[in-house]
mmCIF file of C-alpha atoms in Angstrom:
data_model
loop_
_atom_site.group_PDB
_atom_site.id
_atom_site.type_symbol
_atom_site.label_atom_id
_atom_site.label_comp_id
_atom_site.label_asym_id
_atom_site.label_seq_id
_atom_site.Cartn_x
_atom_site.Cartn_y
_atom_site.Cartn_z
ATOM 1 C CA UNK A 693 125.351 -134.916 96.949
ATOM 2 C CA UNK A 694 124.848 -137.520 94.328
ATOM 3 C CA UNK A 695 126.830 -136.886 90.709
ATOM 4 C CA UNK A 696 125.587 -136.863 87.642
ATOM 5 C CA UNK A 697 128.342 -137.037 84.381
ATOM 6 C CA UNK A 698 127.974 -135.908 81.145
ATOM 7 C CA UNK A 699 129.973 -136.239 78.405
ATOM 8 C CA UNK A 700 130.764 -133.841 76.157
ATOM 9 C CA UNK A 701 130.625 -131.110 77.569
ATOM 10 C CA UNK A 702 130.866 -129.267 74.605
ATOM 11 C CA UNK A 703 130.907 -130.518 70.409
ATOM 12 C CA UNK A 704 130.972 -129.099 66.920
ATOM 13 C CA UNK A 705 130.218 -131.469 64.360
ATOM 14 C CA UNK A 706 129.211 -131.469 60.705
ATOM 15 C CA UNK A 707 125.616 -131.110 59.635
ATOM 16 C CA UNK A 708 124.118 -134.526 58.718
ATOM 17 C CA UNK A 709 126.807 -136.523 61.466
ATOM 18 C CA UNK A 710 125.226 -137.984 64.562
ATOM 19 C CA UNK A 711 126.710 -137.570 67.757
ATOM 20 C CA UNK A 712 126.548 -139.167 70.923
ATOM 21 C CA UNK A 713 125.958 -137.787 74.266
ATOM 22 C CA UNK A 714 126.692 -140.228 77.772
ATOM 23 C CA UNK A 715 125.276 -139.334 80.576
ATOM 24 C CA UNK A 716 126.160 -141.213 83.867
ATOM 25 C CA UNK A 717 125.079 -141.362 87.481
ATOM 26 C CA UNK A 718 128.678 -141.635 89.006
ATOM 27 C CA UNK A 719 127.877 -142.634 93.102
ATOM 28 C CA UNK A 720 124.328 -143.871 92.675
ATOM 29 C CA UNK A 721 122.123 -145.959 90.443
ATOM 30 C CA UNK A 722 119.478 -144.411 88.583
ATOM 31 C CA UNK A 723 116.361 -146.475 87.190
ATOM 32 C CA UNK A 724 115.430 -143.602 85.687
ATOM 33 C CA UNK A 725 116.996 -140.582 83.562
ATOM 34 C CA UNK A 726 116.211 -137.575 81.659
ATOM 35 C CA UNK A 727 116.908 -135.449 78.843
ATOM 36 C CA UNK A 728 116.415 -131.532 78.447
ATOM 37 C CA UNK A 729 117.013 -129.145 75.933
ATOM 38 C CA UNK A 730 118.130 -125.224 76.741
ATOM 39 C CA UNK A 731 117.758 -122.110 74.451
ATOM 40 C CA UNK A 732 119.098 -119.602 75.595
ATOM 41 C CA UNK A 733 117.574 -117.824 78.384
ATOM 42 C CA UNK A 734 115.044 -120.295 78.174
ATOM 43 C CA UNK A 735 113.392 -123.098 80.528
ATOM 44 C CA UNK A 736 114.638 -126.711 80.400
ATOM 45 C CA UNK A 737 112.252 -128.173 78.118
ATOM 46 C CA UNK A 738 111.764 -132.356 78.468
ATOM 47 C CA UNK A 739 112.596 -134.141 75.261
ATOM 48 C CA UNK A 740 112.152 -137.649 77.033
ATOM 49 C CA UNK A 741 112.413 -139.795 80.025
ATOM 50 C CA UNK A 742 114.427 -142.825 79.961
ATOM 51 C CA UNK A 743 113.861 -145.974 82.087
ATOM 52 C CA UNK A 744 116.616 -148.958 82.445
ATOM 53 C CA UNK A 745 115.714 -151.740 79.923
ATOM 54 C CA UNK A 746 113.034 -150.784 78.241
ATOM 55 C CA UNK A 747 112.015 -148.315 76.151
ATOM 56 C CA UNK A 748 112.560 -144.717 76.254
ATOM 57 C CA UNK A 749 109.135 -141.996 76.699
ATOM 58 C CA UNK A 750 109.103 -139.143 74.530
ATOM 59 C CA UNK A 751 107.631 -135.918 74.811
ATOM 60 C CA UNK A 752 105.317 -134.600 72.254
ATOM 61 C CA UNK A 753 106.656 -132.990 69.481
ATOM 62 C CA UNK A 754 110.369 -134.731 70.060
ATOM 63 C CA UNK A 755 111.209 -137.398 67.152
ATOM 64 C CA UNK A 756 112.077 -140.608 68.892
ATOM 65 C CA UNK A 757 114.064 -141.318 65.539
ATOM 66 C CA UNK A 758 115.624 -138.251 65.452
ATOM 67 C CA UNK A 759 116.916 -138.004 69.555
ATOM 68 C CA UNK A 760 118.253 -141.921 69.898
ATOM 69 C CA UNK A 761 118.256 -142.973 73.764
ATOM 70 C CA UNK A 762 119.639 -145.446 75.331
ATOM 71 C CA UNK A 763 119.325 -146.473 78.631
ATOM 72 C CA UNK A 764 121.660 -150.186 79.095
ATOM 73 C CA UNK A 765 122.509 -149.893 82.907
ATOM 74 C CA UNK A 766 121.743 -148.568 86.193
ATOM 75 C CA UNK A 767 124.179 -145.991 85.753
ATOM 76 C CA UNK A 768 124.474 -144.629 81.904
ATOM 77 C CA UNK A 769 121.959 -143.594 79.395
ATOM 78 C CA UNK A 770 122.951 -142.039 75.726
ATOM 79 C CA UNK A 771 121.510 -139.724 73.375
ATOM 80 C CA UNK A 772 122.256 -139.794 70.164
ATOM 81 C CA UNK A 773 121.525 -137.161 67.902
ATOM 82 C CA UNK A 774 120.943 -138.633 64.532
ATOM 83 C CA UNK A 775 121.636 -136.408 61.106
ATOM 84 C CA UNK A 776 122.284 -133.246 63.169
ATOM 85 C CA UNK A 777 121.244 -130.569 61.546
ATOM 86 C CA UNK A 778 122.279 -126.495 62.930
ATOM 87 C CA UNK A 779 118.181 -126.096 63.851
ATOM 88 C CA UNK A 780 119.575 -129.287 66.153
ATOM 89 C CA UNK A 781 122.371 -126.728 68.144
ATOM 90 C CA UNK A 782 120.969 -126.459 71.882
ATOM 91 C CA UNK A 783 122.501 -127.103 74.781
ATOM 92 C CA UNK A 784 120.997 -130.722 76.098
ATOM 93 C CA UNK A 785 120.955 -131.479 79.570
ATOM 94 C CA UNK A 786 120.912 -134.716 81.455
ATOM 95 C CA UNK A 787 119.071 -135.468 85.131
ATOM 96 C CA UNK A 788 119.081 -138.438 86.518
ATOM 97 C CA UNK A 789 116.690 -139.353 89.472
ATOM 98 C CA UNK A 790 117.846 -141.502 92.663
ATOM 99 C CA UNK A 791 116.267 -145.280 92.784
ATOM 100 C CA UNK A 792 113.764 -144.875 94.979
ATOM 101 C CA UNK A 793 113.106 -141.462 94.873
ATOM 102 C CA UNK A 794 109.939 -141.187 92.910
ATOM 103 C CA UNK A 795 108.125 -139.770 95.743
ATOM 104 C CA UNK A 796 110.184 -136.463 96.126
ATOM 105 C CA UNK A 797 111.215 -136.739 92.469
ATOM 106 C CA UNK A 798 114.651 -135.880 93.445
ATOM 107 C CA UNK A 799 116.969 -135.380 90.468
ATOM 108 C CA UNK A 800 120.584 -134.626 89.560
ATOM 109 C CA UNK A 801 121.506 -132.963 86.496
ATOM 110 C CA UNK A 802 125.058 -133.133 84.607
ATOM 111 C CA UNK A 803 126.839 -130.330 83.354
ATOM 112 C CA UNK A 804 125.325 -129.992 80.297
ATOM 113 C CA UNK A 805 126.892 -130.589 76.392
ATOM 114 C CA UNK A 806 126.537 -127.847 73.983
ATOM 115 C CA UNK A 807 125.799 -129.230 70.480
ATOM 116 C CA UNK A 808 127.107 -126.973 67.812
ATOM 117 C CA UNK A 809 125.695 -127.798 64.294
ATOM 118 C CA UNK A 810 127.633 -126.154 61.187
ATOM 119 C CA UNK B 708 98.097 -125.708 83.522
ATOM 120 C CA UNK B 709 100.765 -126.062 85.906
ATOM 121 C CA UNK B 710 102.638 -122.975 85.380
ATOM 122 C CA UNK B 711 105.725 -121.150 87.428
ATOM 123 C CA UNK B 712 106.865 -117.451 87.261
ATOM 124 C CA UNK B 713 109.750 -115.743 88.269
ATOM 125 C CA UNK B 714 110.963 -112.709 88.677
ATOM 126 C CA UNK B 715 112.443 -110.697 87.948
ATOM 127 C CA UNK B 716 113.581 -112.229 84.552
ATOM 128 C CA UNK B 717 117.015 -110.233 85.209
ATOM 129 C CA UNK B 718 118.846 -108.148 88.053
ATOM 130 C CA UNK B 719 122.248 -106.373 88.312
ATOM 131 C CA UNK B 720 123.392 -105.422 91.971
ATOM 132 C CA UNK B 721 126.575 -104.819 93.020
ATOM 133 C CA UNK B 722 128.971 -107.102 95.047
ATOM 134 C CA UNK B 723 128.318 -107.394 98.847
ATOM 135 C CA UNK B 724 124.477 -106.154 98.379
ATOM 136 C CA UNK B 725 121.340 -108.375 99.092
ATOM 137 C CA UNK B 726 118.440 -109.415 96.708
ATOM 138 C CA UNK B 727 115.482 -111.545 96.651
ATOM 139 C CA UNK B 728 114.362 -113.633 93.734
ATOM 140 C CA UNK B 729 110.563 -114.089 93.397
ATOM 141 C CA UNK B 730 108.826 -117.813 92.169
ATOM 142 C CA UNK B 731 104.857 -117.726 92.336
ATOM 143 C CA UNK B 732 102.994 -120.776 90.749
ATOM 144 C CA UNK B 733 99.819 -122.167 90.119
ATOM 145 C CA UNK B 734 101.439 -126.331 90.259
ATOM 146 C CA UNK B 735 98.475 -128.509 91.699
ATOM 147 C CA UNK B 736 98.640 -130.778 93.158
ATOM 148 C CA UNK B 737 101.629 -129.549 95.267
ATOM 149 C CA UNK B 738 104.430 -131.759 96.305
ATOM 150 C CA UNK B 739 107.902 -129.694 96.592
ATOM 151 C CA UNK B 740 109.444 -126.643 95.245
ATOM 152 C CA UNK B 741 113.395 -126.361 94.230
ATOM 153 C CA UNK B 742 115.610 -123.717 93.851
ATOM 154 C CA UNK B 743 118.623 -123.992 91.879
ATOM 155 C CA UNK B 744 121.607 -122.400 90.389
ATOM 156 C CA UNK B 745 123.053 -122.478 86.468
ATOM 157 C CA UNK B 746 125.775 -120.831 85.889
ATOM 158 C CA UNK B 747 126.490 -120.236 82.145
ATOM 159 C CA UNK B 748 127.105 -123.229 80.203
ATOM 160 C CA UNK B 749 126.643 -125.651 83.036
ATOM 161 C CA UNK B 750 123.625 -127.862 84.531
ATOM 162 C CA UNK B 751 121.406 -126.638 87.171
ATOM 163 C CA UNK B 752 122.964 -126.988 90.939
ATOM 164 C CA UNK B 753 120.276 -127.968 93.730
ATOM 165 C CA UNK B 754 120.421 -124.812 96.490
ATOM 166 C CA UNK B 755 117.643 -125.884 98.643
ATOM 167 C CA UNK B 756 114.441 -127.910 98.750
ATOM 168 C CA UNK B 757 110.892 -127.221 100.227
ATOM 169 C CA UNK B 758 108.282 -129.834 100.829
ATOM 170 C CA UNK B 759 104.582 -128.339 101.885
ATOM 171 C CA UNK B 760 105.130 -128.020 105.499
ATOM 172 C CA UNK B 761 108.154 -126.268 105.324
ATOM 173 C CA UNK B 762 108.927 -122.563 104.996
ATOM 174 C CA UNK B 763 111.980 -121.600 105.417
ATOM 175 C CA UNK B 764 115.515 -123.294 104.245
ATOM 176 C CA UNK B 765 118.826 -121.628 104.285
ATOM 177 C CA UNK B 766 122.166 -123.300 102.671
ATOM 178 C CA UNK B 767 124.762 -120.397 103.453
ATOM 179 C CA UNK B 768 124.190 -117.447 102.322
ATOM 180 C CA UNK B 769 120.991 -118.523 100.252
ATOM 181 C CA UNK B 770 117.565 -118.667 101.924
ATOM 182 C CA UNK B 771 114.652 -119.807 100.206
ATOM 183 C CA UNK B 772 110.566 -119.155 101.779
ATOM 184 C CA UNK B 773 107.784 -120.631 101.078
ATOM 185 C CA UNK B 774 104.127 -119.568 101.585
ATOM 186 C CA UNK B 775 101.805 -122.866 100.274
ATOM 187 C CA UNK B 776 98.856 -120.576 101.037
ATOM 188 C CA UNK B 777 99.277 -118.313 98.215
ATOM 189 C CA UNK B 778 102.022 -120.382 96.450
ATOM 190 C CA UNK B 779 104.641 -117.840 96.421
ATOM 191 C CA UNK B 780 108.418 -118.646 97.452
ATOM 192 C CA UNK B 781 111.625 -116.701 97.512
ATOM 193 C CA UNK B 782 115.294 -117.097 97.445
ATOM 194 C CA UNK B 783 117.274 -114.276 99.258
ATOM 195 C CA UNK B 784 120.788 -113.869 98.676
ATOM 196 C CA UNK B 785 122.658 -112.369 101.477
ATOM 197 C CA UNK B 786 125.976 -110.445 100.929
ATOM 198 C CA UNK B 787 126.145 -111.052 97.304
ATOM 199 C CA UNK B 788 129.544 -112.128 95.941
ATOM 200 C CA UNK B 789 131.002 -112.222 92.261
ATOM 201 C CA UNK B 790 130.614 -116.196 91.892
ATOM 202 C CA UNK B 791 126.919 -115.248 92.490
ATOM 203 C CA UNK B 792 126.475 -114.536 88.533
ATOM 204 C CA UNK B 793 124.485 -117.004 87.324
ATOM 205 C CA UNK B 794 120.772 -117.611 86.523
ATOM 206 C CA UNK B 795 118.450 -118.937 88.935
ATOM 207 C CA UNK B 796 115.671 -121.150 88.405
ATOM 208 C CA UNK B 797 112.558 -122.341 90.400
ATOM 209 C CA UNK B 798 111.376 -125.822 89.948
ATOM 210 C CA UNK B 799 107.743 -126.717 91.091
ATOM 211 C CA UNK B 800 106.764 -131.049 91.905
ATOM 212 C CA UNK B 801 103.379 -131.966 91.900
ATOM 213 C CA UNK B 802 102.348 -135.679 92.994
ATOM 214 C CA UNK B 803 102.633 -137.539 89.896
ATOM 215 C CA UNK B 804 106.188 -137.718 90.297
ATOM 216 C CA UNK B 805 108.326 -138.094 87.175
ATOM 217 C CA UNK B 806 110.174 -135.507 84.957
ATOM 218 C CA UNK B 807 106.795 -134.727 83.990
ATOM 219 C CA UNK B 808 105.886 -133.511 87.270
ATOM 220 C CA UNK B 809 108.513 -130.724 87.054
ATOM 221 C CA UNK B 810 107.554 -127.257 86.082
ATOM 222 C CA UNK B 811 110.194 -124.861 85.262
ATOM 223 C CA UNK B 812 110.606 -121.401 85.508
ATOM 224 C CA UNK B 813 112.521 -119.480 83.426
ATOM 225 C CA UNK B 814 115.300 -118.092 85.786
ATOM 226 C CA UNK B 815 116.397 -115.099 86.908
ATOM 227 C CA UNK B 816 119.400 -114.011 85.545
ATOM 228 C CA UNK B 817 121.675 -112.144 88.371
ATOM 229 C CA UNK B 818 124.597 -110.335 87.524
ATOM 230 C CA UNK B 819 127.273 -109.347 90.835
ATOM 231 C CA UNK B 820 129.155 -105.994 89.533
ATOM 232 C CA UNK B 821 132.335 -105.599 91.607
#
């Protein structure tokens, strides 16, 4: 199956430091990618969907200035998590769907990063 | 609302037993249902995939049923085994395509004692 790359798996960082998550489709391109966030024992929850060159769509109740995306190529699209504060710690989640694939939706998630905010 | 409940929310059988995972949802208009597997810490893992039509889809020791009629699916686990810990979710597509056609269930969290 197709693989999906995220990176970090797992950071700490200081409250009011941003930090930047990559997600990458490694063996397909993706026009389209998107990011969760986990609590624990929780649903994904959809902060936004990003499309390749243009602007990112953001759920309601998400802060487009807060939760930076980027989505530059086929194959990687960023979040950056501006001013983290500890109400920011989650575990965030990346999918990203196959080109062409609209019609079955079919998606690929990454492995997850764990944001820990002190 | 498009909605999607599982259960049960958690189960602890021991290693080598069977169980069956329950998904029922109300997700109109219907295009597929997924099940997939999280273990702790890590992104969801794609066990199987049902479009309308189908009903039945096995991927080793994992089958998953679906009854469109009264929108209820399953996911049996035969011969459970230790790396079976994880949680299990249920993810319902309707036709509008999209992240925003996905409805989540919560998971079933399955713990294999040895």
């Amino acid at each position: 199956g197709a693989v999906v790359s995220q990176h970090p798996s797992r950071v700490i960082c200081k409250s009011g430091t941003s930090v930047k998550i990559e997600c990458r489709s490694l063996d397909f391109q993706a026009t389209t990618m998107f990011w969760y966030r986990q609590f624990p024992k929780q649903s994904l929850m959809l902060m936004a969907t990003s499309n390749e060159g243009s602007k990112a769509t953001y759920e309601q109740g998400v802060e487009k200035d807060k939760f930076l995306i980027n989505h530059a190529s086929l194959t990687l699209s960023t979040l950056t998590v501006t001013s983290a504060h500890p109400e920011d710690s989650s575990f965030y989640i990346c999918s990203a769907r196959v080109r062409g694939g609209r019609a079955k939706n079919i998606q690929y998630f990454g492995a997850g990063t764990r944001l820990s905010v002190l | 609302k498009n909605q999607v409940e599982q259960s049960p929310q958690s189960l602890i059988i021991l290693e080598g037993k069977n169980c069956t995972l329950q998904c029922n949802y109300t997700v109109s208009p219907f295009s597929n249902l997924r099940w997939y597997k999280q273990d702790t810490g890590r992104g969801p893992v794609s066990l199987t995939i049902m479009t309308f039509s189908e009903n039945t889809k096995s991927n080793g020791r994992y089958t998953a049923t679906l009854d469109a009629d009264t929108k209820q699916s399953s996911l049996h686990i035969t011969a459970s085994q230790l790396s079976d810990s994880a949680s299990y979710i249920c993810v319902v597509s309707d036709l509008r395509g999209g992240a925003d056609g996905l409805t989540f269930g919560k998971g079933t969290h399955l713990i294999i004692q040895p």
